[in-house]
Coordinates of C-alpha atoms and ligand atoms in Angstrom, one line a residue:
X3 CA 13.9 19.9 42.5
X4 CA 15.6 19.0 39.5
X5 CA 18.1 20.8 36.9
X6 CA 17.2 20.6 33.5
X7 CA 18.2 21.3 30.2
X8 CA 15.3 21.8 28.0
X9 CA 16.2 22.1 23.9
X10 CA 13.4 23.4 21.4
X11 CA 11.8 27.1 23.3
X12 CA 8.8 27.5 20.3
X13 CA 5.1 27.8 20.5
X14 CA 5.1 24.3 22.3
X15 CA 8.5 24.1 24.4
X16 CA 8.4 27.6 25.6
X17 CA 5.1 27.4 27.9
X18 CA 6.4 24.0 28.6
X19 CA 9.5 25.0 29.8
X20 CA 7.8 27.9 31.3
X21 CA 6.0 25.3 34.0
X22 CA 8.9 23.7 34.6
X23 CA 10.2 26.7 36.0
X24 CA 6.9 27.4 38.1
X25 CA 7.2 23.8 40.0
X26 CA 10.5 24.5 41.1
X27 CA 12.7 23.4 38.9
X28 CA 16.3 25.4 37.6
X29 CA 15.6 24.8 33.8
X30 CA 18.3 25.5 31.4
X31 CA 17.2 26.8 28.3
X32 CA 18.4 26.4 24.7
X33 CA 17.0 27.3 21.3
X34 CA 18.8 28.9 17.9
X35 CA 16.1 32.0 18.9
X36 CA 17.9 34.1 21.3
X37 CA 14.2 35.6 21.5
X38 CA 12.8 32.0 22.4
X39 CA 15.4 32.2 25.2
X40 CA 15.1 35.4 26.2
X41 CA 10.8 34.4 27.1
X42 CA 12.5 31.6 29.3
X43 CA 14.8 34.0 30.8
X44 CA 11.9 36.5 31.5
X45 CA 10.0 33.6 33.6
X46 CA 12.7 32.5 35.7
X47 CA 15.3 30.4 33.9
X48 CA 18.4 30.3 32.8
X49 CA 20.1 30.8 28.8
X50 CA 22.1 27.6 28.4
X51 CA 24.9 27.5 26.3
X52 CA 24.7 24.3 23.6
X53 CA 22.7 21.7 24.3
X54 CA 25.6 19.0 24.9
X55 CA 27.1 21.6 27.7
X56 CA 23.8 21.8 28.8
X57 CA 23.0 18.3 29.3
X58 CA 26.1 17.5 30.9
X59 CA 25.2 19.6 33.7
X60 CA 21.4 18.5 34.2
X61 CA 20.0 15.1 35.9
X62 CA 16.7 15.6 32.9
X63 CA 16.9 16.8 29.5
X64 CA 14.1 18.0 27.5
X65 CA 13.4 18.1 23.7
X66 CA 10.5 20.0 21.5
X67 CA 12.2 20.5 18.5
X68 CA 10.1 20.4 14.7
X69 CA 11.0 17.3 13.5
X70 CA 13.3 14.1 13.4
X71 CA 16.4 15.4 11.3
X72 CA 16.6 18.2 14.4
X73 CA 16.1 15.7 17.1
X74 CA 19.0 13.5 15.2
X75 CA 21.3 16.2 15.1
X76 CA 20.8 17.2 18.9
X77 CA 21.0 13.8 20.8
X78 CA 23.4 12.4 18.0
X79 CA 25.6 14.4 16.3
X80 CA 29.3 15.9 17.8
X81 CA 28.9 17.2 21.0
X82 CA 25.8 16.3 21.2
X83 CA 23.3 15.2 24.1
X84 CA 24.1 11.5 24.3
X85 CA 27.8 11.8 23.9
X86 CA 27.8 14.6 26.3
X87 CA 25.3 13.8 28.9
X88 CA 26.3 11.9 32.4
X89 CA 25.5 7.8 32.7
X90 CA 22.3 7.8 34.6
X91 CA 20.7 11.6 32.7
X92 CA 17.2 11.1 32.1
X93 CA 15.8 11.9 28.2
X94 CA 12.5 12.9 27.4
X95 CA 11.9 13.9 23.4
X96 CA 8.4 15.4 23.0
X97 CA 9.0 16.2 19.9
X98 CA 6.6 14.4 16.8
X99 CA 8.9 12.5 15.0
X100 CA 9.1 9.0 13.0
X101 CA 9.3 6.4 15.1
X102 CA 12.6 4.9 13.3
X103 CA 14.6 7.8 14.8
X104 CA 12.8 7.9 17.5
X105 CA 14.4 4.0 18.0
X106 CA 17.3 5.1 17.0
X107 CA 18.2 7.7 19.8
X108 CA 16.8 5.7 22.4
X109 CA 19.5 2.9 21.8
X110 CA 21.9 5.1 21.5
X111 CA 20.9 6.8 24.8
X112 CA 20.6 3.1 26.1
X113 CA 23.8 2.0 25.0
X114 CA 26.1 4.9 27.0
X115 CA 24.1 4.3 30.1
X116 CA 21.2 7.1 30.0
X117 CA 17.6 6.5 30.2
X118 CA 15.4 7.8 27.5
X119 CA 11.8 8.3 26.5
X120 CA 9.7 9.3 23.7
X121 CA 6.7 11.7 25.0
X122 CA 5.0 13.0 22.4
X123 CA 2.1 15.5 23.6
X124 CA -1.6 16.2 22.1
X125 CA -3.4 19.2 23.6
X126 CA -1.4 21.8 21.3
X127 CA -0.4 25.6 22.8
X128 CA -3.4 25.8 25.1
X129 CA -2.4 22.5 26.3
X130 CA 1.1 23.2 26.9
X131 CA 0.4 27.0 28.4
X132 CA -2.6 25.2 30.8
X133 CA -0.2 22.3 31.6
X134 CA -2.7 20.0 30.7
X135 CA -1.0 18.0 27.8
X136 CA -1.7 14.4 27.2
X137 CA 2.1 12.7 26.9
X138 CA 2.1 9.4 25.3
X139 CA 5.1 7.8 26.1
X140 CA 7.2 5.1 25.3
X141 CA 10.3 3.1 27.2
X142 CA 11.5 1.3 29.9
X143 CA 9.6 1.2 33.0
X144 CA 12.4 2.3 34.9
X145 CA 12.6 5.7 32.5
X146 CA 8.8 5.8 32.5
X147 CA 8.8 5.9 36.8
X148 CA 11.3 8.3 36.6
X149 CA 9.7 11.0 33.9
X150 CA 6.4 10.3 35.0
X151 CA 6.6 13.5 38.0
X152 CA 8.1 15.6 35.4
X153 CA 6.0 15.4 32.6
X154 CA 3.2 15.8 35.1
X155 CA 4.5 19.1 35.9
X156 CA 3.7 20.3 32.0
X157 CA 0.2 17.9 31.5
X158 CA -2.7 16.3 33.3
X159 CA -2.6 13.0 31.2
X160 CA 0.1 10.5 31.4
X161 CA 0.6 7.0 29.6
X162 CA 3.0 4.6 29.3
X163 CA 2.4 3.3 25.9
X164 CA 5.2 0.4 25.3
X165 CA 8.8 0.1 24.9
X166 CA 11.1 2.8 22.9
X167 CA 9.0 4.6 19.6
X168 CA 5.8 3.8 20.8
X169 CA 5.1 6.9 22.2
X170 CA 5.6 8.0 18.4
X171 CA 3.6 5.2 17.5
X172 CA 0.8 6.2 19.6
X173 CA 1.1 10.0 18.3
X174 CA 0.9 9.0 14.7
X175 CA -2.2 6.5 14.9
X176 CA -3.7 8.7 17.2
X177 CA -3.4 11.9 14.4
X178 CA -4.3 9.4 11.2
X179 CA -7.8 8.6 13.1
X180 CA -8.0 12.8 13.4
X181 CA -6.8 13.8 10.1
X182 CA -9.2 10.9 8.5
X183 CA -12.1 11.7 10.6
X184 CA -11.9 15.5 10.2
X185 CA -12.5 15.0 6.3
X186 CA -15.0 12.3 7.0
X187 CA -16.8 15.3 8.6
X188 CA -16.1 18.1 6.2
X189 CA -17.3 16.1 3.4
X190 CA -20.5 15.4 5.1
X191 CA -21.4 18.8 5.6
X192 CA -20.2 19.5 2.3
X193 CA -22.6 16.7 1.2
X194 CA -25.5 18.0 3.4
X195 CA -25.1 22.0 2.3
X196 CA -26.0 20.5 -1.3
X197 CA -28.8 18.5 -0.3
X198 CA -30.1 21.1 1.5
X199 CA -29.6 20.2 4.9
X200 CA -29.3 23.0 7.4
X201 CA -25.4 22.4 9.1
X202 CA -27.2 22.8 12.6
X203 CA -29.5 20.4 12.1
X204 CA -26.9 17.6 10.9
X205 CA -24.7 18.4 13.9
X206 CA -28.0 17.7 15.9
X207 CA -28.3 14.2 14.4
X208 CA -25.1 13.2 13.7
X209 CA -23.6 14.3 17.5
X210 CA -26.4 12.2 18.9
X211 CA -25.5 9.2 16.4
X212 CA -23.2 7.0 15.0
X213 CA -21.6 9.6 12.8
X214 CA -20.5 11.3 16.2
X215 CA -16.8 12.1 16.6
X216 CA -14.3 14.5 18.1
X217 CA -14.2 16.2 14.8
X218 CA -17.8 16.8 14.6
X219 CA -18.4 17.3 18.3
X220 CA -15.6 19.1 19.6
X221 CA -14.1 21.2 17.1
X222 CA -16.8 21.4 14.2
X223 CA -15.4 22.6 10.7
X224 CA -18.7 25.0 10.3
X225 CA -19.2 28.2 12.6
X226 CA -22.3 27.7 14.7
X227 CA -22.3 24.9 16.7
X228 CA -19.6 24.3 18.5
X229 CA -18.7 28.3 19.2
X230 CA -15.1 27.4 20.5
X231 CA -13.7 25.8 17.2
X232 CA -11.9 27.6 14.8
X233 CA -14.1 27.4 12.2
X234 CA -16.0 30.4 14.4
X235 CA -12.9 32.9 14.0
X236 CA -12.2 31.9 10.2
X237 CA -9.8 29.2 10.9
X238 CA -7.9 30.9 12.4
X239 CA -5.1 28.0 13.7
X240 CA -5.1 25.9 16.7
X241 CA -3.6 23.1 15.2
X242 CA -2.0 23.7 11.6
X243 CA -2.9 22.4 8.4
X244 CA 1.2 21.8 8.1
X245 CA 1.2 20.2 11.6
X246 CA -1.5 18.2 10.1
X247 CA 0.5 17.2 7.2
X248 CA 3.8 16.2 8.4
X249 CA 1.8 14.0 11.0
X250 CA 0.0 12.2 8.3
X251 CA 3.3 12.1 6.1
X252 CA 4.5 10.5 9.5
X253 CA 2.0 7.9 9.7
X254 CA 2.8 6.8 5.7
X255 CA 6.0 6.8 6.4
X256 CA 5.6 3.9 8.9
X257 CA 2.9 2.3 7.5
X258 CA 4.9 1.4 4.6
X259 CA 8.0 0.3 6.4
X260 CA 5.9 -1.6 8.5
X261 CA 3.7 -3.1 5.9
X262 CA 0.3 -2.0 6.9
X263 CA -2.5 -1.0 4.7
X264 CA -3.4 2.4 5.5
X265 CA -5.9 3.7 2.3
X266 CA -7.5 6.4 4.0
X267 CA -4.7 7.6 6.0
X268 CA -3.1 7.9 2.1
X269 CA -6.0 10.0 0.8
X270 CA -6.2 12.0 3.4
X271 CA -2.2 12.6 3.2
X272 CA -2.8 13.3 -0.1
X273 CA -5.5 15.9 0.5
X274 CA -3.8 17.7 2.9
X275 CA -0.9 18.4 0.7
X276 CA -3.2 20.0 -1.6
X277 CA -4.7 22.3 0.8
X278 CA -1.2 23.2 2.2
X279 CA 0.2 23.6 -1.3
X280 CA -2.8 25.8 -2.0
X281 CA -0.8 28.4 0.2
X282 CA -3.3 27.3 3.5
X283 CA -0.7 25.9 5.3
X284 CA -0.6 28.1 8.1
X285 CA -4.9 27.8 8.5
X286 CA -6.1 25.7 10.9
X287 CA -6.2 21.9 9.6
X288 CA -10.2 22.1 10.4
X289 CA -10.4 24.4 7.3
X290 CA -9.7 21.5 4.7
X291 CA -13.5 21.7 4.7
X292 CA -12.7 25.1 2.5
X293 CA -10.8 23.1 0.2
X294 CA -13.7 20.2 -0.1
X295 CA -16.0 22.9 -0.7
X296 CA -13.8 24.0 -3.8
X297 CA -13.5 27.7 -2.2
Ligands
NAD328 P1 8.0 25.6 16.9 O1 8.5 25.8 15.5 O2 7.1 26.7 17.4 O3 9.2 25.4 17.9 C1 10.3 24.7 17.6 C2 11.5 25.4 18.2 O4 12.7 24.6 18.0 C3 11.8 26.8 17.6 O5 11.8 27.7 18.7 C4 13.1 26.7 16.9 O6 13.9 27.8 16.9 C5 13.8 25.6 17.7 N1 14.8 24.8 17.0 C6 14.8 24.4 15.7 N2 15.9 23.7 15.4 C7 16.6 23.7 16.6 C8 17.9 23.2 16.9 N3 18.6 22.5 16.0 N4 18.3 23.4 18.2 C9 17.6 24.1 19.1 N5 16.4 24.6 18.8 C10 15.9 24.4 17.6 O7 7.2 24.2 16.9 P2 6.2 23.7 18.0 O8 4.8 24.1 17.6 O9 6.7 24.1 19.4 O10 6.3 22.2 17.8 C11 7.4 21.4 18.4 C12 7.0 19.9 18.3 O11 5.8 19.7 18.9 C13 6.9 19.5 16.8 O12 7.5 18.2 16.7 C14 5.4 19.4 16.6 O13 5.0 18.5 15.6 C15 4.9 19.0 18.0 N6 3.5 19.4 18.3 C16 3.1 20.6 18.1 C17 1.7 20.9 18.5 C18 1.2 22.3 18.2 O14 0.0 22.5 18.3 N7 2.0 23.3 17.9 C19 0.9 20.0 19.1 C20 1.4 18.7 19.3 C21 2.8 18.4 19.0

């Protein structure tokens, strides 16, 4: 078993960490919440000091922190992870970030001998409680081979995507298609409440046809029928309309440094900072159907 240091205890790194410590391993914990900590603590692991200390006394280090400029900071900045972290350490940031940074720490890693992958997750809380996140992950093979028991210890689903960033890359595509298709959906039962079309009966048709998707079949923006979604428990968040948003923001972000035309990815960018800046931010992202609606 393995010591780790694991940086970023929230609503996603917490339960993660959480199975670490329940296949054995003597994780290290470090957040700016002493109450994060203190949840690690309660399971079974150990309060680290910083996260450079940390790291220079594990063989893995773990990262679910918000957002790139954090993920900067931590690997990069004085004292931090890379400078601080013995030739040979193993890196895995789950953390969504842009893939630019993302490409960024990884050479860095690279460069003082460390091996380093980006594993973004999709699966959200449940996921990471249930350990049964998907990790899309990008690197070398060797630092693939060498993650690949670890993050199996936090999810079910496990894919080597590329080289460094396109774990991030995968993340970000993957998340356009969702935020895109869940408005596709919204609008059409929009559309179909004003043509009066019973929402039922076009989730009949459309799960059965061409319009079907995970949107419409698995996590339906109208209560009724799909009674797990959280459009059953008034939106009620699984997965954040502000999640949602800097995900989309992500995937504009690279689109344009990387020169592809991404229109509906745009719209739907721009719609979702509507229905965040309408105060909904904290509402499931499946409730953008409210905002269609003009509610
Ligand atoms: P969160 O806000 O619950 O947790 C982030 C944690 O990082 C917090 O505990 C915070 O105190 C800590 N933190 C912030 N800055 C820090 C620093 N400099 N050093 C140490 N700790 C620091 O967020 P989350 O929901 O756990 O999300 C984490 C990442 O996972 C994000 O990149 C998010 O986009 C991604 N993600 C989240 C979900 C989800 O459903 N929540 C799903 C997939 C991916």
């Amino acid at each position: 078993m393995a010591r780790i240091a694991f940086v970023g205890l929230g609503n996603m790194g917490g339960p993660m960490a959480q199975n670490l410590v329940k296949a054995g391993h003597d994780v290290h914990g470090y957040d700016i919440s002493l109450d994060a900590v203190g949840k690690l603590v309660s399971a079974g692991g150990t309060a680290a000091g910083m996260p450079g200390a940390a790291a220079a006394d594990a063989e893995i280090v773990v990262t679910m922190l918000p957002s790139g400029a954090e993920v900067r900071e931590t690997y990069l900045g004085p004292d931090g992870i890379v400078e601080k972290a013995k030739p040979g350490t193993l890196l895995i940031d789950s953390s969504t970030i842009d893939v630019e940074t993302a490409r960024e720490v990884s050479a860095a890693a690279e460069a003082r001998g460390l091996l380093m992958v980006d594993a973004p997750v999709s699966g959200g809380v449940g996921g990471a409680q249930a350990a049964t996140l998907t990790f899309m992950v990008g690197g070398a093979d060797e630092a693939f081979e060498k993650a690949k028991p670890i993050l199996a210890a936090m999810g079910k689903t496990i894919v080597h995507a590329g080289g460094p960033g396109t774990g991030q890359a995968a993340k970000i595509c993957n998340n356009m298609i969702l935020g895109i298709s869940m408005i596709a959906v919204s609008e059409a039962f929009v559309l179909a409440e004003k043509l009066g079309l019973d929402a039922q009966k076009l989730f009949d048709i459309s799960s059965k046809s061409s319009g079907q998707c995970w949107s419409m079949t698995a996590y339906c923006p109208v209560p009724g029928p799909v009674p797990t979604s959280p459009a059953n428990r008034d939106y009620q968040a699984g997965f954040t309309a502000a999640m949602m948003l800097k995900d989309l923001k992500l995937s504009q972000e690279a689109a344009k440094a990387a020169g592809a035309r991404t229109p509906l990815g745009a719209g739907a960018s721009a719609i979702y900072e509507h229905y965040v800046d309408s105060g909904e931010g904290g509402r499931d992202f499946s409730g953008i159907i409210r905002f269609l609606r003009g509610e």
